[in-house]
């Protein structure tokens, strides 16, 4: 499973982290094209088969995106794991594909650093940080990561969802470009 990989091997190299993230983004992109959002993207829902194939599990919270189903809060209770909750889910409970993009960005941060971006004494504190604090650049705990890796995490986890990639397909395209740059050894100043 992905949590086991994070626990055992992290921090992962950016290429390995993106190799694990890309199948997750592919699955989410297919869901987003079909008008579904997962709403509980987290490492526990990413399964790695013995042959290395990555599967996304638990579309249990998934909903068709429509004006009526955008509310995540059920009677004021937040659904979704707090460490991966997009700020808008905390503030008004409205989810679209960009909430999954945010969660995927947090998963990437965790793969790159071996830690969650926001810690707190309670779930409420963590949720508050997602609303009021940017996800820090992964190069802060792991010096030497290329700036374009930091930039990918920053785009995916922008607190203003208008600044995030529109859906997982767009983020997947950006992740591919970063993987190519890493594979070619591109360093930008």
Tab-separated table of N, CA, C and O in Angstrom, residues 65-174:
chain	number	residue	atom	x	y	z
A	65	UNK	N	-20.864	15.320	-9.896
A	65	UNK	CA	-20.778	16.759	-9.650
A	65	UNK	C	-21.986	17.436	-10.262
A	65	UNK	O	-22.187	17.422	-11.461
A	66	UNK	N	-22.802	17.990	-9.416
A	66	UNK	CA	-23.916	18.805	-9.903
A	66	UNK	C	-24.188	19.844	-8.827
A	66	UNK	O	-23.664	19.758	-7.727
A	67	UNK	N	-24.987	20.807	-9.161
A	67	UNK	CA	-25.247	21.892	-8.203
A	67	UNK	C	-25.798	21.337	-6.894
A	67	UNK	O	-25.553	21.880	-5.835
A	68	UNK	N	-26.542	20.232	-6.983
A	68	UNK	CA	-27.194	19.725	-5.772
A	68	UNK	C	-26.252	18.925	-4.878
A	68	UNK	O	-26.484	18.809	-3.694
A	69	UNK	N	-25.208	18.347	-5.462
A	69	UNK	CA	-24.401	17.419	-4.669
A	69	UNK	C	-23.055	18.003	-4.277
A	69	UNK	O	-22.160	17.278	-3.900
A	70	UNK	N	-22.917	19.309	-4.416
A	70	UNK	CA	-21.599	19.855	-4.127
A	70	UNK	C	-21.295	19.938	-2.648
A	70	UNK	O	-20.169	20.182	-2.275
A	71	UNK	N	-22.293	19.752	-1.811
A	71	UNK	CA	-22.008	19.883	-0.381
A	71	UNK	C	-21.443	18.600	0.182
A	71	UNK	O	-22.022	17.554	0.084
A	72	UNK	N	-20.275	18.738	0.783
A	72	UNK	CA	-19.595	17.603	1.388
A	72	UNK	C	-20.066	17.437	2.811
A	72	UNK	O	-20.068	16.368	3.362
A	73	UNK	N	-20.412	18.523	3.435
A	73	UNK	CA	-20.752	18.458	4.846
A	73	UNK	C	-22.116	17.799	4.991
A	73	UNK	O	-23.066	18.189	4.339
A	74	UNK	N	-22.176	16.784	5.823
A	74	UNK	CA	-23.460	16.141	6.106
A	74	UNK	C	-23.844	16.640	7.484
A	74	UNK	O	-23.247	16.242	8.470
A	75	UNK	N	-24.797	17.518	7.538
A	75	UNK	CA	-25.182	18.062	8.836
A	75	UNK	C	-24.003	18.677	9.565
A	75	UNK	O	-23.880	18.577	10.775
A	76	UNK	N	-23.090	19.316	8.801
A	76	UNK	CA	-21.988	20.016	9.447
A	76	UNK	C	-20.786	19.136	9.755
A	76	UNK	O	-19.792	19.614	10.248
A	77	UNK	N	-20.865	17.839	9.454
A	77	UNK	CA	-19.726	16.956	9.711
A	77	UNK	C	-18.880	16.868	8.454
A	77	UNK	O	-19.394	16.591	7.381
A	78	UNK	N	-17.587	17.133	8.586
A	78	UNK	CA	-16.717	17.072	7.413
A	78	UNK	C	-16.468	15.626	7.017
A	78	UNK	O	-16.131	14.794	7.850
A	79	UNK	N	-16.640	15.353	5.750
A	79	UNK	CA	-16.296	14.038	5.213
A	79	UNK	C	-14.934	14.168	4.553
A	79	UNK	O	-14.612	15.189	3.976
A	80	UNK	N	-14.163	13.114	4.599
A	80	UNK	CA	-12.833	13.182	4.007
A	80	UNK	C	-11.815	13.245	5.127
A	80	UNK	O	-12.109	13.659	6.236
A	81	UNK	N	-10.621	12.810	4.822
A	81	UNK	CA	-9.599	12.761	5.850
A	81	UNK	C	-8.972	14.135	5.968
A	81	UNK	O	-8.565	14.725	4.977
A	82	UNK	N	-8.897	14.637	7.175
A	82	UNK	CA	-8.607	16.053	7.392
A	82	UNK	C	-7.257	16.485	6.824
A	82	UNK	O	-7.105	17.602	6.364
A	83	UNK	N	-6.282	15.591	6.798
A	83	UNK	CA	-4.957	15.978	6.300
A	83	UNK	C	-4.951	16.307	4.813
A	83	UNK	O	-4.009	16.913	4.315
A	84	UNK	N	-5.988	15.877	4.094
A	84	UNK	CA	-6.020	16.035	2.639
A	84	UNK	C	-7.170	16.922	2.184
A	84	UNK	O	-7.464	16.998	1.005
A	85	UNK	N	-7.809	17.604	3.128
A	85	UNK	CA	-9.002	18.387	2.805
A	85	UNK	C	-8.648	19.723	2.183
A	85	UNK	O	-7.918	20.520	2.766
A	86	UNK	N	-9.215	19.973	1.021
A	86	UNK	CA	-9.039	21.274	0.386
A	86	UNK	C	-9.704	22.352	1.242
A	86	UNK	O	-10.724	22.094	1.885
A	87	UNK	N	-9.124	23.565	1.239
A	87	UNK	CA	-9.682	24.633	2.081
A	87	UNK	C	-11.164	24.885	1.865
A	87	UNK	O	-11.904	25.104	2.812
A	88	UNK	N	-11.620	24.794	0.596
A	88	UNK	CA	-13.038	25.105	0.352
A	88	UNK	C	-13.958	24.080	0.993
A	88	UNK	O	-15.096	24.392	1.328
A	89	UNK	N	-13.475	22.848	1.182
A	89	UNK	CA	-14.301	21.843	1.861
A	89	UNK	C	-14.472	22.193	3.328
A	89	UNK	O	-15.501	21.922	3.926
A	90	UNK	N	-13.430	22.790	3.897
A	90	UNK	CA	-13.500	23.184	5.303
A	90	UNK	C	-14.418	24.393	5.452
A	90	UNK	O	-15.241	24.471	6.364
A	91	UNK	N	-14.303	25.324	4.512
A	91	UNK	CA	-15.012	26.600	4.639
A	91	UNK	C	-16.490	26.474	4.302
A	91	UNK	O	-17.345	26.900	5.068
A	92	UNK	N	-16.792	25.878	3.129
A	92	UNK	CA	-18.216	25.853	2.757
A	92	UNK	C	-18.704	24.493	2.277
A	92	UNK	O	-19.838	24.362	1.835
A	93	UNK	N	-17.840	23.471	2.346
A	93	UNK	CA	-18.286	22.134	2.000
A	93	UNK	C	-18.503	21.896	0.530
A	93	UNK	O	-19.015	20.851	0.148
A	94	UNK	N	-18.115	22.844	-0.323
A	94	UNK	CA	-18.358	22.664	-1.762
A	94	UNK	C	-17.158	21.995	-2.417
A	94	UNK	O	-16.040	22.474	-2.301
A	95	UNK	N	-17.426	20.900	-3.101
A	95	UNK	CA	-16.346	20.151	-3.728
A	95	UNK	C	-16.530	20.101	-5.232
A	95	UNK	O	-17.639	19.946	-5.722
A	96	UNK	N	-15.427	20.245	-5.949
A	96	UNK	CA	-15.422	19.894	-7.358
A	96	UNK	C	-14.105	19.162	-7.613
A	96	UNK	O	-13.397	18.797	-6.664
A	97	UNK	N	-13.790	18.936	-8.875
A	97	UNK	CA	-12.595	18.145	-9.209
A	97	UNK	C	-11.338	18.730	-8.573
A	97	UNK	O	-10.388	18.012	-8.259
A	98	UNK	N	-11.337	20.055	-8.353
A	98	UNK	CA	-10.127	20.688	-7.817
A	98	UNK	C	-9.871	20.328	-6.357
A	98	UNK	O	-8.759	20.476	-5.869
A	99	UNK	N	-10.887	19.800	-5.662
A	99	UNK	CA	-10.654	19.289	-4.300
A	99	UNK	C	-9.821	18.012	-4.363
A	99	UNK	O	-8.936	17.787	-3.525
A	100	UNK	N	-10.081	17.163	-5.366
A	100	UNK	CA	-9.257	15.967	-5.566
A	100	UNK	C	-7.833	16.360	-5.964
A	100	UNK	O	-6.860	15.722	-5.564
A	101	UNK	N	-7.704	17.404	-6.792
A	101	UNK	CA	-6.381	17.895	-7.205
A	101	UNK	C	-5.585	18.327	-5.972
A	101	UNK	O	-4.407	17.990	-5.828
A	102	UNK	N	-6.248	19.051	-5.073
A	102	UNK	CA	-5.578	19.504	-3.845
A	102	UNK	C	-5.082	18.303	-3.039
A	102	UNK	O	-3.922	18.247	-2.618
A	103	UNK	N	-5.954	17.323	-2.850
A	103	UNK	CA	-5.592	16.141	-2.066
A	103	UNK	C	-4.426	15.395	-2.718
A	103	UNK	O	-3.508	14.931	-2.035
A	104	UNK	N	-4.445	15.302	-4.057
A	104	UNK	CA	-3.340	14.640	-4.765
A	104	UNK	C	-2.039	15.411	-4.561
A	104	UNK	O	-0.965	14.809	-4.417
A	105	UNK	N	-2.127	16.732	-4.520
A	105	UNK	CA	-0.943	17.550	-4.254
A	105	UNK	C	-0.384	17.301	-2.860
A	105	UNK	O	0.842	17.260	-2.663
A	106	UNK	N	-1.281	17.097	-1.897
A	106	UNK	CA	-0.837	16.789	-0.526
A	106	UNK	C	-0.184	15.400	-0.492
A	106	UNK	O	0.839	15.195	0.166
A	107	UNK	N	-0.767	14.437	-1.228
A	107	UNK	CA	-0.165	13.097	-1.309
A	107	UNK	C	1.242	13.204	-1.915
A	107	UNK	O	2.191	12.581	-1.418
A	108	UNK	N	1.413	14.019	-2.956
A	108	UNK	CA	2.735	14.204	-3.565
A	108	UNK	C	3.710	14.796	-2.546
A	108	UNK	O	4.850	14.330	-2.427
A	109	UNK	N	3.253	15.798	-1.803
A	109	UNK	CA	4.101	16.387	-0.751
A	109	UNK	C	4.571	15.296	0.220
A	109	UNK	O	5.749	15.223	0.587
A	110	UNK	N	3.639	14.439	0.591
A	110	UNK	CA	3.946	13.384	1.567
A	110	UNK	C	4.926	12.355	0.990
A	110	UNK	O	5.827	11.878	1.683
A	111	UNK	N	4.763	12.015	-0.286
A	111	UNK	CA	5.700	11.092	-0.931
A	111	UNK	C	7.109	11.686	-0.967
A	111	UNK	O	8.102	10.988	-0.774
A	112	UNK	N	7.178	12.992	-1.228
A	112	UNK	CA	8.474	13.661	-1.373
A	112	UNK	C	9.173	13.902	-0.034
A	112	UNK	O	10.398	14.008	0.011
A	113	UNK	N	8.387	14.005	1.034
A	113	UNK	CA	8.976	14.420	2.323
A	113	UNK	C	8.833	13.380	3.425
A	113	UNK	O	9.539	13.454	4.438
A	114	UNK	N	7.864	12.445	3.275
A	114	UNK	CA	7.618	11.484	4.339
A	114	UNK	C	6.797	12.042	5.478
A	114	UNK	O	6.644	11.414	6.521
A	115	UNK	N	6.250	13.241	5.288
A	115	UNK	CA	5.417	13.838	6.349
A	115	UNK	C	4.227	14.564	5.728
A	115	UNK	O	4.216	14.834	4.537
A	116	UNK	N	3.245	14.850	6.561
A	116	UNK	CA	2.097	15.618	6.093
A	116	UNK	C	2.448	17.106	6.184
A	116	UNK	O	3.211	17.507	7.058
A	117	UNK	N	1.870	17.929	5.311
A	117	UNK	CA	2.253	19.346	5.304
A	117	UNK	C	1.781	20.110	6.534
A	117	UNK	O	2.445	21.036	6.979
A	118	UNK	N	0.632	19.731	7.073
A	118	UNK	CA	0.084	20.440	8.226
A	118	UNK	C	-0.163	19.450	9.350
A	118	UNK	O	-0.859	18.452	9.166
A	119	UNK	N	0.423	19.722	10.488
A	119	UNK	CA	0.183	18.890	11.677
A	119	UNK	C	-0.560	19.741	12.698
A	119	UNK	O	-0.506	20.969	12.653
A	120	UNK	N	-1.240	19.089	13.616
A	120	UNK	CA	-1.943	19.823	14.663
A	120	UNK	C	-2.333	18.876	15.771
A	120	UNK	O	-2.274	17.656	15.615
A	121	UNK	N	-2.721	19.458	16.897
A	121	UNK	CA	-3.134	18.658	18.056
A	121	UNK	C	-4.479	17.976	17.790
A	121	UNK	O	-4.783	16.956	18.382
A	122	UNK	N	-5.281	18.584	16.925
A	122	UNK	CA	-6.627	18.057	16.690
A	122	UNK	C	-6.954	18.190	15.203
A	122	UNK	O	-6.340	19.005	14.508
A	123	UNK	N	-7.940	17.419	14.724
A	123	UNK	CA	-8.359	17.570	13.325
A	123	UNK	C	-8.775	19.001	12.988
A	123	UNK	O	-8.493	19.487	11.891
A	124	UNK	N	-9.408	19.674	13.937
A	124	UNK	CA	-9.843	21.056	13.687
A	124	UNK	C	-8.640	21.958	13.413
A	124	UNK	O	-8.669	22.794	12.517
A	125	UNK	N	-7.578	21.772	14.195
A	125	UNK	CA	-6.361	22.587	13.986
A	125	UNK	C	-5.777	22.341	12.605
A	125	UNK	O	-5.344	23.272	11.933
A	126	UNK	N	-5.752	21.066	12.192
A	126	UNK	CA	-5.206	20.734	10.877
A	126	UNK	C	-6.071	21.360	9.785
A	126	UNK	O	-5.563	21.971	8.839
A	127	UNK	N	-7.376	21.242	9.927
A	127	UNK	CA	-8.302	21.825	8.946
A	127	UNK	C	-8.099	23.339	8.855
A	127	UNK	O	-8.062	23.914	7.760
A	128	UNK	N	-7.927	23.981	10.008
A	128	UNK	CA	-7.711	25.430	10.068
A	128	UNK	C	-6.450	25.799	9.279
A	128	UNK	O	-6.420	26.777	8.537
A	129	UNK	N	-5.391	24.987	9.442
A	129	UNK	CA	-4.138	25.273	8.731
A	129	UNK	C	-4.324	25.152	7.217
A	129	UNK	O	-3.738	25.930	6.458
A	130	UNK	N	-5.125	24.189	6.767
A	130	UNK	CA	-5.360	24.068	5.329
A	130	UNK	C	-6.033	25.322	4.780
A	130	UNK	O	-5.778	25.713	3.641
A	131	UNK	N	-6.852	25.950	5.603
A	131	UNK	CA	-7.551	27.158	5.166
A	131	UNK	C	-6.619	28.372	5.202
A	131	UNK	O	-6.649	29.211	4.297
A	132	UNK	N	-5.776	28.459	6.232
A	132	UNK	CA	-5.036	29.699	6.483
A	132	UNK	C	-3.549	29.659	6.158
A	132	UNK	O	-2.886	30.694	6.189
A	133	UNK	N	-3.000	28.479	5.866
A	133	UNK	CA	-1.565	28.386	5.596
A	133	UNK	C	-1.339	27.614	4.302
A	133	UNK	O	-1.980	26.599	4.052
A	134	UNK	N	-0.401	28.106	3.508
A	134	UNK	CA	-0.028	27.373	2.295
A	134	UNK	C	0.666	26.072	2.671
A	134	UNK	O	1.350	25.994	3.700
A	135	UNK	N	0.518	25.065	1.827
A	135	UNK	CA	1.340	23.864	1.952
A	135	UNK	C	2.785	24.320	1.697
A	135	UNK	O	3.058	24.967	0.685
A	136	UNK	N	3.709	24.013	2.619
A	136	UNK	CA	5.081	24.504	2.423
A	136	UNK	C	5.753	23.806	1.239
A	136	UNK	O	5.342	22.712	0.841
A	137	UNK	N	6.774	24.422	0.664
A	137	UNK	CA	7.481	23.738	-0.423
A	137	UNK	C	8.170	22.481	0.109
A	137	UNK	O	8.771	22.522	1.187
A	138	UNK	N	8.072	21.361	-0.610
A	138	UNK	CA	8.721	20.137	-0.126
A	138	UNK	C	10.242	20.285	0.029
A	138	UNK	O	10.865	19.556	0.789
A	139	UNK	N	10.831	21.257	-0.687
A	139	UNK	CA	12.284	21.443	-0.563
A	139	UNK	C	12.674	22.024	0.796
A	139	UNK	O	13.858	22.057	1.138
A	140	UNK	N	11.686	22.467	1.567
A	140	UNK	CA	12.008	22.984	2.914
A	140	UNK	C	12.518	21.846	3.797
A	140	UNK	O	13.630	21.923	4.323
A	141	UNK	N	11.754	20.741	3.949
A	141	UNK	CA	12.295	19.609	4.713
A	141	UNK	C	13.293	18.755	3.929
A	141	UNK	O	14.091	18.040	4.525
A	142	UNK	N	13.229	18.820	2.586
A	142	UNK	CA	14.122	18.000	1.762
A	142	UNK	C	14.894	18.922	0.812
A	142	UNK	O	14.525	19.079	-0.356
A	143	UNK	N	15.963	19.543	1.306
A	143	UNK	CA	16.711	20.483	0.457
A	143	UNK	C	17.239	19.787	-0.794
A	143	UNK	O	17.516	18.590	-0.785
A	144	UNK	N	17.304	20.557	-1.871
A	144	UNK	CA	17.859	20.009	-3.102
A	144	UNK	C	16.817	19.573	-4.116
A	144	UNK	O	17.163	19.218	-5.236
A	145	UNK	N	15.543	19.582	-3.740
A	145	UNK	CA	14.505	19.270	-4.737
A	145	UNK	C	14.474	20.403	-5.767
A	145	UNK	O	14.571	21.575	-5.406
A	146	UNK	N	14.310	20.073	-7.042
A	146	UNK	CA	14.272	21.129	-8.059
A	146	UNK	C	13.082	22.064	-7.835
A	146	UNK	O	12.015	21.627	-7.383
A	147	UNK	N	13.265	23.341	-8.175
A	147	UNK	CA	12.175	24.319	-8.001
A	147	UNK	C	10.892	23.924	-8.725
A	147	UNK	O	9.802	24.230	-8.271
A	148	UNK	N	11.004	23.234	-9.874
A	148	UNK	CA	9.772	22.888	-10.602
A	148	UNK	C	8.982	21.797	-9.893
A	148	UNK	O	7.791	21.651	-10.131
A	149	UNK	N	9.636	21.027	-9.011
A	149	UNK	CA	8.903	20.058	-8.180
A	149	UNK	C	8.110	20.818	-7.115
A	149	UNK	O	6.928	20.561	-6.894
A	150	UNK	N	8.773	21.791	-6.466
A	150	UNK	CA	8.069	22.676	-5.525
A	150	UNK	C	6.883	23.352	-6.213
A	150	UNK	O	5.792	23.452	-5.641
A	151	UNK	N	7.110	23.809	-7.443
A	151	UNK	CA	6.065	24.556	-8.166
A	151	UNK	C	4.857	23.666	-8.455
A	151	UNK	O	3.713	24.121	-8.370
A	152	UNK	N	5.104	22.388	-8.776
A	152	UNK	CA	4.005	21.455	-9.052
A	152	UNK	C	3.149	21.273	-7.794
A	152	UNK	O	1.911	21.318	-7.859
A	153	UNK	N	3.798	21.084	-6.653
A	153	UNK	CA	3.071	20.941	-5.385
A	153	UNK	C	2.306	22.229	-5.071
A	153	UNK	O	1.134	22.195	-4.681
A	154	UNK	N	2.965	23.371	-5.294
A	154	UNK	CA	2.328	24.661	-4.988
A	154	UNK	C	1.084	24.881	-5.847
A	154	UNK	O	0.054	25.353	-5.351
A	155	UNK	N	1.169	24.529	-7.136
A	155	UNK	CA	0.005	24.711	-8.020
A	155	UNK	C	-1.144	23.811	-7.593
A	155	UNK	O	-2.296	24.242	-7.507
A	156	UNK	N	-0.830	22.541	-7.323
A	156	UNK	CA	-1.890	21.582	-6.976
A	156	UNK	C	-2.564	21.952	-5.662
A	156	UNK	O	-3.753	21.700	-5.477
A	157	UNK	N	-1.795	22.540	-4.730
A	157	UNK	CA	-2.325	22.810	-3.387
A	157	UNK	C	-2.606	24.300	-3.151
A	157	UNK	O	-2.708	24.726	-1.995
A	158	UNK	N	-2.756	25.064	-4.230
A	158	UNK	CA	-3.110	26.478	-4.057
A	158	UNK	C	-4.382	26.565	-3.215
A	158	UNK	O	-5.341	25.822	-3.456
A	159	UNK	N	-4.367	27.454	-2.209
A	159	UNK	CA	-5.568	27.563	-1.363
A	159	UNK	C	-6.751	28.111	-2.155
A	159	UNK	O	-7.893	27.739	-1.897
A	160	UNK	N	-6.489	28.986	-3.113
A	160	UNK	CA	-7.539	29.475	-4.008
A	160	UNK	C	-7.704	28.451	-5.127
A	160	UNK	O	-6.818	28.273	-5.960
A	161	UNK	N	-8.842	27.764	-5.142
A	161	UNK	CA	-8.978	26.678	-6.123
A	161	UNK	C	-8.938	27.184	-7.559
A	161	UNK	O	-8.653	26.422	-8.470
A	162	UNK	N	-9.213	28.464	-7.755
A	162	UNK	CA	-9.120	29.048	-9.094
A	162	UNK	C	-7.704	29.017	-9.653
A	162	UNK	O	-7.510	29.134	-10.863
A	163	UNK	N	-6.708	28.873	-8.786
A	163	UNK	CA	-5.313	28.831	-9.223
A	163	UNK	C	-4.814	27.404	-9.437
A	163	UNK	O	-3.698	27.198	-9.904
A	164	UNK	N	-5.622	26.411	-9.042
A	164	UNK	CA	-5.223	25.012	-9.203
A	164	UNK	C	-5.509	24.521	-10.625
A	164	UNK	O	-6.382	25.082	-11.296
A	165	UNK	N	-4.838	23.438	-11.054
A	165	UNK	CA	-5.254	22.783	-12.297
A	165	UNK	C	-6.746	22.438	-12.219
A	165	UNK	O	-7.243	22.082	-11.148
A	166	UNK	N	-7.430	22.551	-13.348
A	166	UNK	CA	-8.896	22.423	-13.354
A	166	UNK	C	-9.372	21.038	-12.941
A	166	UNK	O	-10.452	20.883	-12.378
A	167	UNK	N	-8.568	20.019	-13.227
A	167	UNK	CA	-8.942	18.660	-12.846
A	167	UNK	C	-7.689	17.793	-12.871
A	167	UNK	O	-6.595	18.271	-13.184
A	168	UNK	N	-7.861	16.521	-12.539
A	168	UNK	CA	-6.702	15.628	-12.437
A	168	UNK	C	-6.021	15.410	-13.783
A	168	UNK	O	-4.813	15.157	-13.832
A	169	UNK	N	-6.762	15.520	-14.883
A	169	UNK	CA	-6.155	15.378	-16.207
A	169	UNK	C	-5.126	16.467	-16.469
A	169	UNK	O	-4.044	16.211	-17.004
A	170	UNK	N	-5.458	17.682	-16.072
A	170	UNK	CA	-4.533	18.813	-16.256
A	170	UNK	C	-3.310	18.628	-15.348
A	170	UNK	O	-2.165	18.827	-15.774
A	171	UNK	N	-3.547	18.216	-14.108
A	171	UNK	CA	-2.427	17.989	-13.184
A	171	UNK	C	-1.544	16.847	-13.686
A	171	UNK	O	-0.311	16.912	-13.584
A	172	UNK	N	-2.164	15.808	-14.261
A	172	UNK	CA	-1.402	14.682	-14.803
A	172	UNK	C	-0.470	15.162	-15.914
A	172	UNK	O	0.704	14.780	-15.971
A	173	UNK	N	-0.979	16.023	-16.785
A	173	UNK	CA	-0.167	16.583	-17.868
A	173	UNK	C	1.027	17.350	-17.289
A	173	UNK	O	2.162	17.205	-17.755
A	174	UNK	N	0.777	18.147	-16.254
A	174	UNK	CA	1.857	18.919	-15.620
A	174	UNK	C	2.857	17.985	-14.941
A	174	UNK	O	4.074	18.208	-15.008
